[in-house]
XYZ file of C-alpha atoms in Angstrom:
636
model
C 5.916 -18.704 -42.733
C 3.487 -15.921 -43.632
C 3.785 -13.369 -40.852
C 0.057 -12.577 -41.088
C -0.659 -16.036 -39.673
C 1.190 -15.241 -36.438
C -1.638 -13.040 -35.193
C -3.904 -16.083 -35.153
C -1.805 -17.765 -32.450
C -3.192 -15.494 -29.700
C -6.328 -14.596 -31.659
C -7.791 -18.108 -31.738
C -7.864 -18.476 -27.913
C -9.334 -14.965 -27.701
C -12.114 -15.961 -30.120
C -12.743 -19.099 -28.055
C -13.006 -16.936 -24.935
C -15.491 -14.577 -26.588
C -17.740 -17.374 -27.902
C -17.787 -19.388 -24.680
C -17.784 -16.295 -22.501
C -20.804 -14.686 -24.147
C -22.792 -17.884 -24.524
C -21.562 -19.989 -21.594
C -25.138 -20.433 -20.325
C -26.452 -21.378 -23.759
C -23.649 -23.180 -25.625
C -23.992 -26.972 -25.060
C -21.218 -28.509 -22.978
C -20.010 -30.722 -25.803
C -19.709 -27.710 -28.119
C -18.075 -25.482 -25.472
C -15.378 -28.104 -24.901
C -14.797 -28.469 -28.639
C -14.552 -24.700 -29.144
C -12.127 -24.224 -26.264
C -9.933 -27.191 -27.204
C -9.998 -26.355 -30.917
C -8.832 -22.809 -30.178
C -5.838 -24.148 -28.230
C -5.041 -26.820 -30.822
C -5.291 -24.265 -33.627
C -2.777 -22.036 -31.855
C -0.517 -25.073 -31.421
C -0.755 -25.956 -35.120
C 0.201 -22.422 -36.197
C 3.061 -22.457 -33.664
C 4.385 -25.596 -35.380
C 4.199 -23.795 -38.726
C 6.103 -20.871 -37.213
C 8.729 -23.309 -35.927
C 9.188 -25.039 -39.291
C 9.344 -21.715 -41.134
C 11.841 -20.063 -38.799
C 15.107 -19.100 -40.544
C 17.176 -18.383 -37.433
C 16.785 -14.598 -37.485
C 14.460 -12.664 -35.162
C 11.301 -11.633 -36.954
C 9.325 -8.627 -35.701
C 5.755 -8.411 -36.961
C 4.374 -4.925 -36.418
C 0.584 -4.821 -36.244
C 0.077 -1.095 -35.623
C 1.552 1.949 -33.894
C 0.157 1.947 -30.402
C 1.697 4.626 -28.146
C 3.663 7.692 -29.272
C 4.809 10.201 -26.661
C 7.563 12.578 -27.766
C 10.514 10.454 -28.852
C 9.039 7.282 -27.346
C 7.196 5.002 -29.771
C 5.704 1.713 -28.644
C 4.280 -0.441 -31.443
C 1.931 -3.344 -30.912
C 4.199 -5.978 -32.409
C 5.206 -9.609 -32.041
C 8.741 -10.974 -32.041
C 9.442 -14.499 -33.198
C 12.828 -15.890 -32.269
C 14.290 -18.977 -30.600
C 12.941 -18.160 -27.134
C 9.427 -17.196 -28.159
C 9.162 -20.292 -30.365
C 10.145 -22.592 -27.500
C 7.632 -20.919 -25.194
C 4.939 -21.091 -27.863
C 5.426 -24.835 -28.194
C 5.201 -25.325 -24.427
C 2.254 -22.993 -23.831
C 0.109 -24.129 -26.751
C 1.188 -27.784 -26.706
C 0.794 -28.504 -23.001
C -2.097 -26.039 -22.857
C -3.963 -28.000 -25.552
C -3.561 -31.247 -23.630
C -4.908 -29.577 -20.483
C -7.909 -28.267 -22.457
C -8.680 -31.754 -23.760
C -8.282 -33.223 -20.273
C -10.685 -30.589 -18.908
C -13.478 -31.841 -21.178
C -13.667 -35.020 -19.097
C -12.681 -33.568 -15.732
C -15.194 -30.678 -15.747
C -17.980 -32.458 -17.612
C -20.435 -32.416 -14.707
C -19.644 -28.863 -13.592
C -22.413 -26.312 -14.088
C -19.867 -23.660 -15.081
C -18.381 -25.774 -17.883
C -18.604 -23.122 -20.620
C -17.351 -20.351 -18.341
C -14.415 -22.543 -17.332
C -13.324 -23.028 -20.942
C -13.754 -19.313 -21.586
C -11.369 -18.541 -18.719
C -8.889 -21.210 -19.890
C -8.827 -19.680 -23.380
C -8.387 -16.193 -21.942
C -5.499 -17.470 -19.808
C -3.855 -18.902 -22.927
C -4.415 -15.641 -24.826
C -2.667 -13.487 -22.230
C 0.225 -15.933 -21.837
C 0.731 -15.912 -25.607
C 0.777 -12.108 -25.589
C 3.392 -12.263 -22.845
C 5.760 -14.513 -24.797
C 5.111 -13.109 -28.290
C 5.319 -9.387 -27.552
C 8.281 -7.541 -29.023
C 8.613 -5.158 -26.095
C 8.240 -4.944 -22.330
C 4.894 -3.134 -22.439
C 3.165 -5.933 -24.354
C 4.853 -8.379 -21.994
C 3.336 -6.405 -19.129
C -0.156 -6.661 -20.641
C 0.191 -10.445 -20.742
C 1.831 -10.366 -17.304
C -1.176 -8.647 -15.764
C -3.612 -10.683 -17.830
C -2.404 -14.030 -16.531
C -2.631 -12.584 -13.025
C -6.277 -11.712 -13.638
C -7.028 -15.152 -15.104
C -5.340 -16.893 -12.188
C -7.686 -14.977 -9.884
C -10.714 -16.031 -11.928
C -9.685 -19.692 -12.148
C -8.314 -20.235 -8.630
C -11.580 -18.866 -7.280
C -13.673 -20.557 -9.982
C -15.729 -22.433 -7.388
C -16.567 -19.111 -5.754
C -19.211 -20.494 -3.407
C -16.382 -21.811 -1.206
C -14.939 -19.008 0.930
C -11.470 -20.572 1.227
C -11.170 -20.722 -2.548
C -12.074 -17.044 -2.812
C -9.437 -16.240 -0.193
C -6.827 -18.215 -2.155
C -7.707 -16.337 -5.345
C -7.492 -12.993 -3.569
C -4.169 -13.959 -2.012
C -2.711 -14.849 -5.411
C -3.968 -11.604 -6.908
C -2.633 -9.343 -4.150
C 0.781 -10.999 -3.815
C 1.301 -10.766 -7.549
C 0.409 -7.088 -7.467
C 3.257 -6.564 -4.989
C 5.730 -8.105 -7.410
C 4.175 -6.354 -10.404
C 4.878 -2.949 -8.893
C 8.603 -3.740 -9.024
C 8.259 -4.998 -12.588
C 6.462 -1.812 -13.651
C 9.105 0.417 -12.039
C 11.746 -1.578 -13.905
C 9.967 -0.866 -17.209
C 9.835 2.861 -16.370
C 13.589 2.813 -15.730
C 14.176 1.030 -19.036
C 12.244 3.797 -20.818
C 14.215 6.473 -18.999
C 17.578 4.804 -19.657
C 17.187 3.506 -23.200
C 14.355 5.605 -24.627
C 12.659 2.439 -25.868
C 11.012 -0.734 -24.640
C 11.611 -2.792 -27.792
C 13.790 -5.792 -26.955
C 16.093 -5.462 -29.960
C 16.679 -1.740 -29.315
C 17.186 -2.047 -25.565
C 19.564 -4.999 -25.745
C 21.633 -3.500 -28.559
C 22.069 -0.271 -26.588
C 22.870 -2.181 -23.394
C 25.606 -4.226 -25.059
C 27.284 -1.401 -26.964
C 29.923 -0.917 -24.262
C 28.539 2.215 -22.610
C 27.612 0.308 -19.442
C 30.185 -1.223 -17.146
C 29.702 -4.506 -15.313
C 27.395 -3.963 -12.311
C 26.513 -0.470 -13.459
C 24.166 0.984 -10.839
C 21.398 1.704 -13.327
C 21.492 -1.792 -14.840
C 21.612 -3.441 -11.421
C 18.588 -1.393 -10.311
C 16.627 -2.261 -13.461
C 17.363 -5.978 -13.207
C 16.592 -6.025 -9.475
C 13.210 -4.381 -10.050
C 12.378 -6.762 -12.885
C 13.321 -9.675 -10.635
C 10.888 -8.458 -7.975
C 8.179 -9.010 -10.575
C 9.586 -12.468 -11.313
C 9.577 -13.322 -7.592
C 5.849 -12.706 -7.495
C 4.883 -14.378 -10.748
C 7.214 -17.371 -10.326
C 6.622 -17.762 -6.578
C 10.018 -17.142 -5.011
C 10.732 -16.218 -1.404
C 9.202 -14.064 0.043
C 6.330 -13.919 -2.501
C 5.804 -17.660 -2.863
C 2.954 -18.447 -0.479
C 0.216 -17.791 -3.043
C 1.214 -20.697 -5.292
C 0.526 -23.609 -2.882
C -2.891 -22.094 -2.205
C -3.535 -21.855 -5.951
C -4.399 -25.562 -5.931
C -7.795 -24.469 -4.593
C -9.057 -24.210 -8.175
C -9.998 -27.143 -10.420
C -7.045 -29.464 -11.047
C -6.621 -28.518 -14.750
C -6.108 -24.943 -13.544
C -3.323 -26.111 -11.233
C -1.693 -27.920 -14.161
C -1.971 -24.847 -16.387
C -0.597 -22.437 -13.774
C 2.142 -24.708 -12.423
C 3.367 -26.185 -15.696
C 2.652 -24.264 -18.865
C 1.821 -20.649 -18.165
C 1.941 -18.235 -15.265
C 4.838 -19.430 -13.132
C 7.128 -19.768 -16.153
C 6.663 -16.061 -16.918
C 9.368 -14.952 -14.479
C 11.890 -17.421 -15.902
C 11.022 -16.335 -19.434
C 11.439 -12.658 -18.541
C 14.938 -13.166 -17.095
C 16.046 -15.252 -20.077
C 14.572 -12.675 -22.450
C 16.471 -9.958 -20.559
C 19.703 -11.968 -20.489
C 21.799 -9.071 -21.802
C 20.767 -6.845 -18.895
C 21.288 -9.595 -16.334
C 24.672 -10.561 -17.774
C 25.743 -6.955 -17.196
C 24.589 -7.266 -13.562
C 26.323 -10.253 -11.925
C 25.388 -8.737 -8.560
C 21.724 -9.210 -9.394
C 22.395 -12.709 -10.716
C 23.947 -13.561 -7.358
C 20.744 -12.516 -5.613
C 18.662 -14.433 -8.180
C 20.668 -17.610 -7.587
C 20.645 -17.245 -3.799
C 16.903 -16.681 -3.591
C 16.312 -19.529 -6.033
C 18.387 -21.948 -3.962
C 16.763 -20.861 -0.691
C 13.310 -21.248 -2.226
C 14.176 -24.702 -3.570
C 15.354 -25.931 -0.155
C 12.515 -24.419 1.871
C 9.762 -25.627 -0.472
C 11.236 -29.136 -0.767
C 11.460 -29.474 3.011
C 7.828 -28.402 3.383
C 6.823 -30.991 0.790
C 8.156 -33.782 3.017
C 5.189 -33.538 5.391
C 2.281 -32.463 3.198
C -0.604 -34.909 2.835
C -2.839 -33.147 0.335
C -1.934 -34.690 -3.033
C -2.116 -31.341 -4.848
C -0.292 -29.431 -2.118
C 2.678 -31.814 -2.337
C 2.867 -31.071 -6.049
C 2.430 -27.350 -5.427
C 5.445 -27.160 -3.120
C 7.302 -29.298 -5.621
C 6.611 -26.613 -8.236
C 7.931 -23.872 -5.962
C 11.074 -25.941 -5.375
C 11.609 -26.662 -9.073
C 11.161 -22.993 -9.906
C 13.880 -22.316 -7.361
C 16.098 -24.692 -9.342
C 15.429 -22.700 -12.486
C 16.354 -19.421 -10.806
C 19.442 -21.102 -9.408
C 20.437 -21.892 -12.987
C 19.771 -18.304 -14.038
C 21.852 -17.073 -11.118
C 24.962 -18.804 -12.482
C 24.284 -17.621 -16.042
C 22.999 -21.006 -17.263
C 20.146 -19.529 -19.288
C 19.798 -22.520 -21.614
C 19.724 -24.945 -18.696
C 16.953 -22.936 -17.040
C 14.895 -22.995 -20.232
C 15.579 -26.702 -20.665
C 14.196 -27.361 -17.184
C 11.198 -25.110 -17.886
C 10.309 -27.410 -20.782
C 10.891 -30.773 -19.108
C 9.181 -29.530 -15.947
C 6.172 -28.496 -18.028
C 5.865 -32.093 -19.241
C 6.187 -33.976 -15.976
C 4.509 -31.401 -13.728
C 1.473 -31.150 -16.006
C 1.387 -34.956 -15.963
C 1.625 -35.067 -12.165
C -1.186 -32.580 -11.661
C -3.425 -34.183 -14.256
C -2.644 -37.584 -12.716
C -3.591 -36.172 -9.328
C -6.799 -34.913 -10.909
C -7.526 -38.405 -12.184
C -7.048 -39.744 -8.646
C -9.281 -37.044 -7.161
C -11.890 -37.729 -9.836
C -11.903 -41.444 -8.966
C -11.889 -40.757 -5.206
C -14.968 -38.514 -5.307
C -12.960 -35.327 -4.629
C -10.831 -36.801 -1.805
C -7.352 -35.209 -1.768
C -5.759 -36.550 1.438
C -3.305 -39.331 0.507
C -3.809 -40.904 3.966
C -7.302 -41.849 2.808
C -6.133 -43.507 -0.392
C -3.860 -46.543 -0.995
C -3.843 -49.429 -3.452
C -5.125 -47.310 -6.338
C -2.792 -48.815 -8.946
C -5.182 -51.760 -9.279
C -8.113 -49.512 -10.102
C -6.340 -46.740 -12.053
C -3.641 -48.526 -14.094
C -3.135 -45.801 -16.736
C -3.041 -43.094 -14.097
C -0.577 -45.116 -12.017
C 1.910 -45.903 -14.795
C 1.922 -42.373 -16.164
C 2.245 -40.942 -12.641
C 5.187 -43.283 -12.035
C 6.965 -42.022 -15.161
C 6.484 -38.419 -14.058
C 7.714 -39.243 -10.545
C 10.854 -40.871 -11.920
C 11.394 -37.894 -14.201
C 11.114 -35.252 -11.470
C 13.410 -37.364 -9.270
C 16.124 -37.159 -11.918
C 16.361 -40.850 -12.806
C 18.242 -41.677 -16.019
C 17.227 -41.593 -18.876
C 14.016 -39.630 -18.268
C 13.755 -35.936 -19.082
C 14.265 -34.595 -15.561
C 17.647 -36.307 -15.323
C 19.088 -34.332 -18.227
C 17.716 -30.903 -17.292
C 18.311 -31.170 -13.529
C 21.834 -32.536 -13.891
C 22.723 -29.843 -16.379
C 21.724 -27.237 -13.799
C 23.711 -28.964 -11.050
C 26.757 -29.211 -13.301
C 26.723 -25.454 -13.956
C 26.209 -24.755 -10.250
C 29.115 -27.088 -9.358
C 31.319 -25.098 -11.703
C 30.204 -21.880 -10.042
C 30.000 -22.762 -6.338
C 30.563 -26.160 -4.704
C 28.550 -25.338 -1.572
C 25.523 -24.291 -3.621
C 25.888 -27.532 -5.597
C 25.831 -29.552 -2.367
C 22.672 -27.795 -1.179
C 21.100 -28.298 -4.607
C 21.940 -32.002 -4.487
C 20.400 -32.325 -1.030
C 17.282 -30.597 -2.342
C 17.054 -33.115 -5.185
C 17.223 -35.926 -2.620
C 14.298 -34.432 -0.712
C 12.406 -34.141 -3.994
C 12.900 -37.834 -4.788
C 11.847 -38.794 -1.259
C 8.610 -36.833 -1.013
C 7.569 -37.701 -4.555
C 7.970 -41.443 -3.953
C 6.322 -41.020 -0.557
C 3.373 -39.603 -2.481
C 3.474 -42.441 -5.020
C 3.755 -45.263 -2.479
C 1.112 -43.953 -0.074
C -1.354 -43.203 -2.885
C -1.011 -46.204 -5.171
C 0.299 -49.041 -2.962
C -0.821 -50.838 0.185
C -4.403 -51.364 1.262
C -7.191 -48.997 0.329
C -7.926 -46.691 3.297
C -10.930 -44.801 1.970
C -14.610 -45.360 2.586
C -16.695 -48.205 1.204
C -18.561 -45.804 -1.109
C -15.278 -44.424 -2.466
C -13.976 -47.939 -3.129
C -17.202 -48.892 -4.845
C -16.908 -45.967 -7.260
C -13.195 -46.345 -8.078
C -12.647 -46.384 -11.839
C -10.146 -45.259 -14.429
C -10.767 -41.855 -15.963
C -12.336 -41.462 -19.428
C -10.238 -41.311 -22.605
C -10.384 -37.498 -22.723
C -8.376 -37.567 -19.498
C -6.113 -40.602 -20.003
C -4.958 -39.754 -23.547
C -3.363 -36.450 -22.403
C -1.745 -38.404 -19.553
C -0.195 -40.867 -22.020
C 1.059 -38.101 -24.339
C 2.612 -36.228 -21.414
C 4.161 -39.475 -20.132
C 5.895 -39.959 -23.483
C 7.147 -36.352 -23.421
C 8.324 -36.775 -19.817
C 10.245 -39.871 -20.827
C 11.917 -38.603 -24.014
C 11.928 -34.818 -23.497
C 15.541 -34.870 -22.329
C 16.679 -35.981 -25.768
C 16.389 -32.408 -27.020
C 19.613 -31.459 -25.226
C 21.748 -34.559 -24.656
C 25.196 -33.378 -23.482
C 28.397 -34.110 -25.375
C 29.603 -36.328 -22.560
C 26.779 -38.757 -23.357
C 27.321 -38.593 -27.084
C 24.727 -35.918 -27.815
C 24.984 -32.657 -29.669
C 23.327 -30.334 -27.139
C 20.742 -29.430 -29.776
C 18.790 -27.043 -27.580
C 21.940 -25.153 -26.573
C 22.927 -24.681 -30.232
C 19.393 -23.601 -31.131
C 19.314 -20.977 -28.359
C 22.922 -19.785 -28.807
C 22.026 -16.701 -30.934
C 19.952 -15.359 -28.037
C 23.076 -14.929 -25.919
C 25.541 -13.438 -28.411
C 25.091 -9.912 -27.054
C 25.470 -11.230 -23.491
C 28.776 -12.854 -24.386
C 29.850 -9.603 -25.972
C 28.848 -7.600 -22.883
C 30.253 -9.983 -20.239
C 32.356 -12.821 -21.716
C 33.602 -13.906 -18.269
C 30.118 -15.121 -17.347
C 30.237 -17.795 -20.056
C 33.737 -19.105 -19.466
C 34.472 -22.458 -17.901
C 34.032 -26.081 -18.865
C 33.959 -29.301 -16.867
C 36.047 -32.320 -17.740
C 34.081 -35.317 -18.936
C 35.311 -37.367 -16.016
C 33.940 -34.749 -13.610
C 30.619 -34.740 -15.423
C 30.375 -38.529 -15.154
C 31.054 -38.325 -11.416
C 28.462 -35.596 -10.919
C 25.849 -37.586 -12.826
C 26.626 -40.725 -10.845
C 26.443 -38.881 -7.535
C 23.168 -37.221 -8.505
C 21.447 -40.421 -9.633
C 22.884 -42.344 -6.676
C 21.570 -39.750 -4.239
C 18.110 -39.940 -5.826
C 18.119 -43.756 -5.674
C 19.090 -43.657 -1.991
C 16.147 -41.352 -1.273
C 13.808 -43.640 -3.198
C 15.066 -46.692 -1.298
C 14.564 -44.858 1.984
C 10.997 -43.994 0.986
C 10.439 -47.607 -0.111
C 11.682 -48.960 3.199
C 9.479 -46.591 5.142
C 6.224 -46.696 3.192
C 6.387 -50.093 1.473
C 8.413 -52.447 3.667
C 7.272 -50.995 6.976
C 3.908 -49.888 5.525
C 4.006 -46.590 7.401
C 1.044 -44.286 6.812
C 1.607 -40.540 7.449
C 0.423 -39.656 10.937
C -2.712 -37.706 11.707
C -2.110 -33.969 12.025
C -2.690 -33.981 15.787
C -0.012 -36.656 16.295
C 2.768 -34.745 14.511
C 5.142 -32.937 16.876
C 8.529 -31.222 16.886
C 10.194 -30.025 13.678
C 7.896 -32.163 11.466
C 5.040 -30.098 12.884
C 6.871 -26.956 11.760
C 7.266 -28.409 8.265
C 3.658 -29.554 8.161
C 2.641 -25.994 9.032
C 4.966 -24.595 6.339
C 7.330 -22.857 8.779
C 4.332 -20.787 9.907
C 5.132 -18.259 7.187
C 1.453 -17.576 6.480
C 0.883 -16.978 10.172
C 3.888 -14.643 10.226
C 2.573 -12.676 7.247
C -0.840 -12.485 8.889
C 0.680 -11.154 12.111
C 3.064 -8.662 10.468
C 1.094 -7.473 7.442
C -2.468 -8.742 7.141
C -3.823 -8.189 10.671
C -2.303 -4.696 11.159
C -3.590 -3.699 7.716
C -7.022 -5.092 8.546
C -7.077 -3.189 11.850
C -5.995 0.001 10.102
C -8.685 -0.528 7.478
C -11.300 -1.107 10.174
C -10.190 2.049 11.983
C -10.317 4.108 8.791
C -13.690 2.612 7.946
C -15.036 3.498 11.368
C -13.622 7.030 11.109
C -14.992 7.404 7.598
C -18.356 6.112 8.697
C -18.324 8.611 11.608
C -17.272 11.482 9.320
C -19.875 10.640 6.697
C -22.580 10.273 9.308
C -21.514 13.587 10.844
C -21.639 15.449 7.532
C -24.691 13.784 6.020
C -26.793 13.386 9.140
C -25.587 16.718 10.546
C -26.576 18.506 7.338
C -29.961 16.840 7.432
C -30.557 17.765 11.043
C -29.415 21.359 10.411
C -31.810 21.717 7.482
C -34.563 20.166 9.571
C -33.885 22.619 12.455
C -33.717 25.706 10.228
C -36.801 24.716 8.283
C -38.616 24.176 11.555
C -37.786 27.737 12.593
C -38.447 29.326 9.224
C -41.842 27.715 8.791
C -43.004 29.777 11.792
C -42.883 32.800 9.493
C -45.764 31.327 7.503
C -48.556 32.718 9.752
C -51.325 33.119 7.155
C -52.059 36.730 8.353
C -52.044 39.468 5.650
C -50.988 42.180 8.075
C -47.872 40.261 9.071
C -46.922 39.727 5.413
C -47.314 43.497 4.663
C -45.178 44.271 7.698
C -42.545 41.795 6.558
C -42.525 43.305 3.044
C -42.061 46.850 4.376
C -39.317 45.625 6.700
C -37.587 43.935 3.766
C -37.753 47.151 1.688
C -36.198 49.104 4.548
C -33.385 46.575 4.878
C -32.637 46.785 1.122
C -32.588 50.607 1.177
C -30.337 50.664 4.215
C -27.960 48.186 2.514
C -27.758 50.342 -0.621
C -27.052 53.450 1.436
C -24.244 51.675 3.290
C -22.671 50.554 0.020
C -22.572 54.196 -1.212
């Protein structure tokens, strides 16, 4: 395709942001929604053109020279290759559906135009992140999505808790971003460039040994940034709180944009990470730990969005687990399928919240499938997909990850399988308690129950189809497929194979793959049956918070990690800040007020010299002349 068209992919959302941002108080709601959605759809249409016109070779489109310092030149340029194309399709495609959904969901909100302006800005920065040809442009997008998450999580800024959640997300991401920035500085120092093609070619030319200290340090620092952006232990606690914003924001952050940035960065930097198996080991370990911890917390959450939020953290852990064993394609595959079913789950939750007059506690719901049939059936498809039930998309991507992990480490595979069982259980717990049984809400809520408008249900249906068939893009050979996605992405990893061929060795027998698939699906079905027995047959409703005791109480309170962070970091920092403020206030008062009082005292004394008597003034003049003469004599 014409390379000049590529600039319009991020430019259209930026134009939408400018129009809605400047005129959000004056542009009619209907027009603001059209402008915002059209900007996203336009970017999606051009992304499709870029996909169809791609010839298999990386294409760098240089817009202008940006920074030149000595030998270092950083152009403002875009790179179109297999990875950026896949991310473009996810970001603009799922992002467009979320924009359309938002037209109905936010229709009655007084900040409608501002909301669409922020959504478009979010899309713009994410597109910069994935299209940039170097780490500096990636960093601009990286920081931009952090800013937009702050604006959108705290969109309803009259609620203090929402403001606190936005601030928490912003600060925790800044912690990770410091590591990311230091990693970029080390890349500049080591390679003299930040352009992907230059850096990766120099890294793979044989001058760096496996686990070279410099490469390990660079990859570790970059991963610190990924831990913040993609919510991995210990920087994960901001993401569950991010559900404070409007539900479309949760869908955009959790599915299509911000949290996928860390995964994208590691896959983009696959040459560096392949040279640093030590770092990959840490990546995989932290990913697995995050997956287990988040899934266990999800077992006892009762806020419909918070269950999904911890599910996102857990699924991101799965993706990092895949990266940790060098399964870059599998991680990207799960990024895509997860974008489909997680966006669907959040938007479905939004449809429920919309019908329930903003109620989010599943204990106050029940029986909603009769009133919200489209929402129920699409939510069911997404729940089956995330649980890994054949033949939905989550089955293919999740099992591919588990197969690679089994090949790498049997214990890690066992823990990953157990995590998938917890996922199936808490997701069907959510489904059964929300959509089945008797309605447990108020009479007014029941009276107003209704299916969402077409602007909300059509995106749900589209995402349900994608969640059902998305796995077809990479059907494994064992099931008669051609692993299309793996072949498409293969050129991205040629330098990695050249730098560390041992990382890509190994292959499972078909019989082993069949067994692993059977075990995985069987484990998921067992979890579903257990949830069915508990919440359908026995009609158990999750207990009130005050009645939960023991380890379930620990899980319900999220292992008290937030309380630990408050005790170790937040409260001491607040006390130090208060002490410094008090000292500063004392110092300022001392200087300012002291200066004022000194001037007041001196002026009070000096004004006594103004007597109004001519004789005194003549005497003072003569005395002054004598003092001046004496001074001149002393100087000689």
